[in-house]
Amino acid sequence: MAPEPSYAAYLSFSETGNIGQTFVSHLHGALKQEGIYTFKDDRNQDRGISFSKDSSRAIEESQIIVVVFCENFVLSKDCLDEVVKIMDCRKLLKKIVIPIFYDVEPSEVRRQRNNLAEAFADDSENDDEIGRSERVKRWRDALNEAGNISGFDLRKTHDGNEAECIEHIVKEIVSKLRSEEVAGERQKYVEFGSKFLSERVIGFTRSAASPFPLCVPVFFFVTIYII
């Protein structure tokens, strides 16, 4: 069962290349202006601070997860582990994932070309542990899945104008959150209705609202013979 949402959105990104201080920071600010409570992990992955339990829990407790892929994303193994977690939550907890391809093509993420391919090759060559190859496989599978999700290719959106792209992304997130809220309210009514009906039908002894037995009308049919 999915935990109750604590955050409206979660931002996944790599600090490599200072993208967190530029594009991601501007996106985070725009989300805050819309009143969207967003988890942004400001740890510096370049300094070896590992993917934290707080981040893992925040992913599980967020309604929407935004992953910002950049050219150097794969250089952070913590980011790759995070993507694996995100894809697991998408599958198991039905989380909405929105990928943003900042300076890479979706096909590069899917196929791990260029810098991605080189980084995977280096990691595979230095395979000192039995579990290393399995970890690399999880990375590949997660990136392939993420690269196939419909998202935003910034270089092909609004002619690469970041301000306009951010505005577009925020509108999309707001729209999805509203859809989730409507669906959530609808589900509550469905669950309430199902519970009420099951209590009425299963042993029509008591209803959810009343401690008294339900009144069940009984009809007697009498046949009168005339002689």
Short mmCIF file of C-alpha atoms in Angstrom, two decimals:
data_model
loop_
_atom_site.label_atom_id
_atom_site.label_comp_id
_atom_site.label_asym_id
_atom_site.label_seq_id
_atom_site.Cartn_x
_atom_site.Cartn_y
_atom_site.Cartn_z
CA MET A 1 0.00 0.00 0.00
CA ALA A 2 1.36 3.43 -0.98
CA PRO A 3 2.12 5.82 1.90
CA GLU A 4 0.12 9.03 2.22
CA PRO A 5 1.70 11.79 0.08
CA SER A 6 3.89 14.21 2.06
CA TYR A 7 5.14 16.10 -0.98
CA ALA A 8 3.42 17.16 -4.17
CA ALA A 9 6.62 16.74 -6.18
CA TYR A 10 10.15 15.34 -5.90
CA LEU A 11 13.08 16.72 -7.93
CA SER A 12 15.80 14.25 -8.92
CA PHE A 13 18.94 15.75 -10.45
CA SER A 14 22.73 15.69 -10.43
CA GLU A 15 24.82 18.55 -9.04
CA THR A 16 27.49 17.81 -11.64
CA GLY A 17 27.81 20.88 -13.85
CA ASN A 18 25.92 23.08 -11.33
CA ILE A 19 22.57 22.29 -12.93
CA GLY A 20 21.10 22.26 -9.42
CA GLN A 21 22.02 25.92 -8.96
CA THR A 22 20.61 27.02 -12.31
CA PHE A 23 17.79 25.20 -14.09
CA VAL A 24 16.68 23.01 -11.17
CA SER A 25 16.79 25.96 -8.77
CA HIS A 26 14.63 28.03 -11.12
CA LEU A 27 12.19 25.14 -11.58
CA HIS A 28 12.00 24.65 -7.81
CA GLY A 29 11.31 28.36 -7.32
CA ALA A 30 8.54 28.30 -9.93
CA LEU A 31 6.91 25.31 -8.22
CA LYS A 32 7.05 27.10 -4.86
CA GLN A 33 5.35 30.14 -6.39
CA GLU A 34 2.49 27.86 -7.43
CA GLY A 35 2.26 26.55 -3.88
CA ILE A 36 3.53 23.09 -4.87
CA TYR A 37 5.33 21.55 -1.89
CA THR A 38 8.46 20.06 -3.46
CA PHE A 39 11.30 17.93 -2.10
CA LYS A 40 14.66 19.09 -3.49
CA ASP A 41 17.68 17.26 -2.10
CA ASP A 42 20.53 19.77 -1.95
CA ARG A 43 23.21 17.24 -1.06
CA ASN A 44 26.28 17.51 -3.26
CA GLN A 45 26.62 14.12 -4.94
CA ASP A 46 30.10 15.02 -6.17
CA ARG A 47 31.35 14.82 -2.58
CA GLY A 48 30.19 11.26 -2.10
CA ILE A 49 27.15 11.90 0.03
CA SER A 50 25.07 8.79 -0.57
CA PHE A 51 21.47 8.46 -1.64
CA SER A 52 19.82 8.97 1.74
CA LYS A 53 16.95 7.23 3.48
CA ASP A 54 15.22 10.61 3.65
CA SER A 55 15.37 10.86 -0.15
CA SER A 56 14.11 7.31 -0.55
CA ARG A 57 11.18 7.98 1.78
CA ALA A 58 10.44 11.31 0.07
CA ILE A 59 10.22 9.53 -3.30
CA GLU A 60 7.67 7.10 -1.87
CA GLU A 61 5.68 9.95 -0.32
CA SER A 62 5.60 12.25 -3.38
CA GLN A 63 2.74 12.38 -5.85
CA ILE A 64 4.88 13.35 -8.84
CA ILE A 65 8.58 12.68 -9.43
CA VAL A 66 10.53 14.90 -11.82
CA VAL A 67 13.86 13.54 -13.08
CA VAL A 68 16.22 16.02 -14.75
CA PHE A 69 18.63 14.15 -17.02
CA CYS A 70 21.80 15.95 -18.00
CA GLU A 71 24.94 14.91 -19.85
CA ASN A 72 26.83 14.10 -16.64
CA PHE A 73 23.94 12.44 -14.82
CA VAL A 74 25.53 9.00 -15.09
CA LEU A 75 28.70 10.20 -13.37
CA SER A 76 26.81 10.07 -10.08
CA LYS A 77 26.13 6.48 -9.07
CA ASP A 78 23.83 7.83 -6.36
CA CYS A 79 21.68 9.43 -9.08
CA LEU A 80 21.55 6.10 -10.90
CA ASP A 81 20.51 4.30 -7.71
CA GLU A 82 17.87 6.98 -7.25
CA VAL A 83 16.48 6.38 -10.74
CA VAL A 84 16.21 2.66 -9.94
CA LYS A 85 14.20 3.56 -6.83
CA ILE A 86 12.00 5.94 -8.81
CA MET A 87 11.22 3.37 -11.48
CA ASP A 88 10.40 0.81 -8.79
CA CYS A 89 7.94 3.28 -7.22
CA ARG A 90 6.43 3.99 -10.62
CA LYS A 91 5.78 0.29 -11.07
CA LEU A 92 4.76 -0.69 -7.55
CA LEU A 93 3.19 2.51 -6.17
CA LYS A 94 1.91 3.91 -9.50
CA LYS A 95 3.84 7.15 -9.08
CA ILE A 96 3.73 9.72 -11.89
CA VAL A 97 7.21 10.26 -13.34
CA ILE A 98 8.06 13.22 -15.58
CA PRO A 99 11.52 13.06 -17.20
CA ILE A 100 13.20 16.27 -18.34
CA PHE A 101 16.00 15.82 -20.87
CA TYR A 102 18.10 18.90 -20.21
CA ASP A 103 21.04 18.53 -22.60
CA VAL A 104 20.66 14.91 -23.68
CA GLU A 105 18.35 13.15 -26.11
CA PRO A 106 15.85 10.62 -24.74
CA SER A 107 17.50 8.04 -27.01
CA GLU A 108 20.86 8.68 -25.31
CA VAL A 109 19.28 7.88 -21.96
CA ARG A 110 17.57 4.77 -23.33
CA ARG A 111 20.62 3.38 -25.08
CA GLN A 112 23.30 4.83 -22.79
CA ARG A 113 25.24 6.36 -25.65
CA ASN A 114 28.14 8.84 -25.51
CA ASN A 115 29.07 9.71 -21.89
CA LEU A 116 26.58 7.20 -20.56
CA ALA A 117 28.12 4.36 -22.55
CA GLU A 118 31.65 5.31 -21.46
CA ALA A 119 30.68 5.48 -17.79
CA PHE A 120 29.00 2.07 -17.94
CA ALA A 121 32.05 0.60 -19.66
CA ASP A 122 34.38 1.98 -16.98
CA ASP A 123 32.19 0.64 -14.22
CA SER A 124 31.95 -2.80 -15.82
CA GLU A 125 35.72 -3.02 -16.35
CA ASN A 126 36.29 -2.30 -12.66
CA ASP A 127 33.90 -5.03 -11.62
CA ASP A 128 35.43 -6.26 -8.34
CA GLU A 129 32.21 -7.52 -6.80
CA ILE A 130 29.77 -10.19 -7.86
CA GLY A 131 26.88 -7.81 -7.36
CA ARG A 132 28.41 -5.06 -9.48
CA SER A 133 27.16 -6.42 -12.80
CA GLU A 134 23.66 -6.81 -11.36
CA ARG A 135 23.76 -3.20 -10.16
CA VAL A 136 24.79 -2.05 -13.64
CA LYS A 137 21.92 -4.06 -15.14
CA ARG A 138 19.45 -2.33 -12.80
CA TRP A 139 20.85 1.03 -13.89
CA ARG A 140 20.50 0.14 -17.56
CA ASP A 141 16.94 -1.13 -17.14
CA ALA A 142 15.89 1.94 -15.13
CA LEU A 143 17.40 4.36 -17.65
CA ASN A 144 15.82 2.52 -20.55
CA GLU A 145 12.41 2.71 -18.86
CA ALA A 146 12.83 6.39 -17.95
CA GLY A 147 13.93 7.25 -21.48
CA ASN A 148 10.71 5.78 -22.84
CA ILE A 149 8.43 7.90 -20.64
CA SER A 150 6.85 10.91 -22.29
CA GLY A 151 8.48 14.05 -20.92
CA PHE A 152 10.23 17.26 -21.96
CA ASP A 153 13.17 17.46 -24.35
CA LEU A 154 14.32 20.99 -23.50
CA ARG A 155 16.33 21.51 -26.66
CA LYS A 156 13.18 20.87 -28.70
CA THR A 157 10.70 22.66 -26.44
CA HIS A 158 10.07 26.40 -26.91
CA ASP A 159 13.30 26.60 -28.93
CA GLY A 160 15.28 25.82 -25.80
CA ASN A 161 14.05 28.92 -23.93
CA GLU A 162 14.46 27.79 -20.30
CA ALA A 163 12.01 30.28 -18.81
CA GLU A 164 9.25 29.21 -21.20
CA CYS A 165 10.13 25.54 -20.70
CA ILE A 166 9.87 25.90 -16.93
CA GLU A 167 6.50 27.63 -17.25
CA HIS A 168 5.28 24.78 -19.47
CA ILE A 169 6.60 22.11 -17.08
CA VAL A 170 4.98 23.75 -14.05
CA LYS A 171 1.62 23.93 -15.85
CA GLU A 172 1.89 20.24 -16.69
CA ILE A 173 2.67 19.35 -13.07
CA VAL A 174 -0.24 21.45 -11.79
CA SER A 175 -2.57 19.76 -14.29
CA LYS A 176 -1.45 16.28 -13.24
CA LEU A 177 -1.77 17.12 -9.55
CA ARG A 178 -5.33 18.34 -10.09
CA SER A 179 -6.16 15.16 -11.97
CA GLU A 180 -4.70 13.13 -9.10
CA GLU A 181 -6.77 15.08 -6.57
CA VAL A 182 -9.97 14.50 -8.54
CA ALA A 183 -9.12 10.81 -8.96
CA GLY A 184 -8.31 10.55 -5.25
CA GLU A 185 -11.62 12.10 -4.23
CA ARG A 186 -13.47 9.85 -6.68
CA GLN A 187 -11.70 6.80 -5.25
CA LYS A 188 -12.71 7.82 -1.72
CA TYR A 189 -16.35 7.92 -2.77
CA VAL A 190 -16.02 4.59 -4.57
CA GLU A 191 -14.41 2.97 -1.51
CA PHE A 192 -17.05 4.47 0.80
CA GLY A 193 -19.85 3.34 -1.50
CA SER A 194 -18.40 -0.17 -1.79
CA LYS A 195 -18.01 -0.44 1.97
CA PHE A 196 -21.55 0.80 2.60
CA LEU A 197 -23.07 -1.54 0.03
CA SER A 198 -21.10 -4.55 1.27
CA GLU A 199 -22.32 -3.92 4.81
CA ARG A 200 -25.89 -3.64 3.52
CA VAL A 201 -25.67 -6.81 1.45
CA ILE A 202 -23.46 -9.14 3.50
CA GLY A 203 -25.37 -9.83 6.66
CA PHE A 204 -27.98 -7.13 6.57
CA THR A 205 -27.77 -6.87 10.32
CA ARG A 206 -26.22 -3.42 10.77
CA SER A 207 -25.32 -0.43 8.63
CA ALA A 208 -22.19 1.71 8.87
CA ALA A 209 -24.17 4.67 10.19
CA SER A 210 -26.51 2.93 12.62
CA PRO A 211 -26.09 0.35 15.39
CA PHE A 212 -29.65 -0.85 14.86
CA PRO A 213 -30.61 -3.75 12.65
CA LEU A 214 -31.71 -2.84 9.19
CA CYS A 215 -35.41 -3.16 8.52
CA VAL A 216 -35.95 -5.67 5.78
CA PRO A 217 -39.43 -5.66 4.33
CA VAL A 218 -41.04 -9.08 4.02
CA PHE A 219 -43.96 -9.61 1.70
CA PHE A 220 -46.52 -12.41 2.18
CA PHE A 221 -48.54 -13.53 -0.76
CA VAL A 222 -51.95 -15.04 0.07
CA THR A 223 -53.96 -16.96 -2.48
CA ILE A 224 -57.75 -16.82 -1.96
CA TYR A 225 -59.86 -19.54 -3.52
CA ILE A 226 -63.48 -18.64 -4.25
CA ILE A 227 -65.95 -21.56 -4.19
#
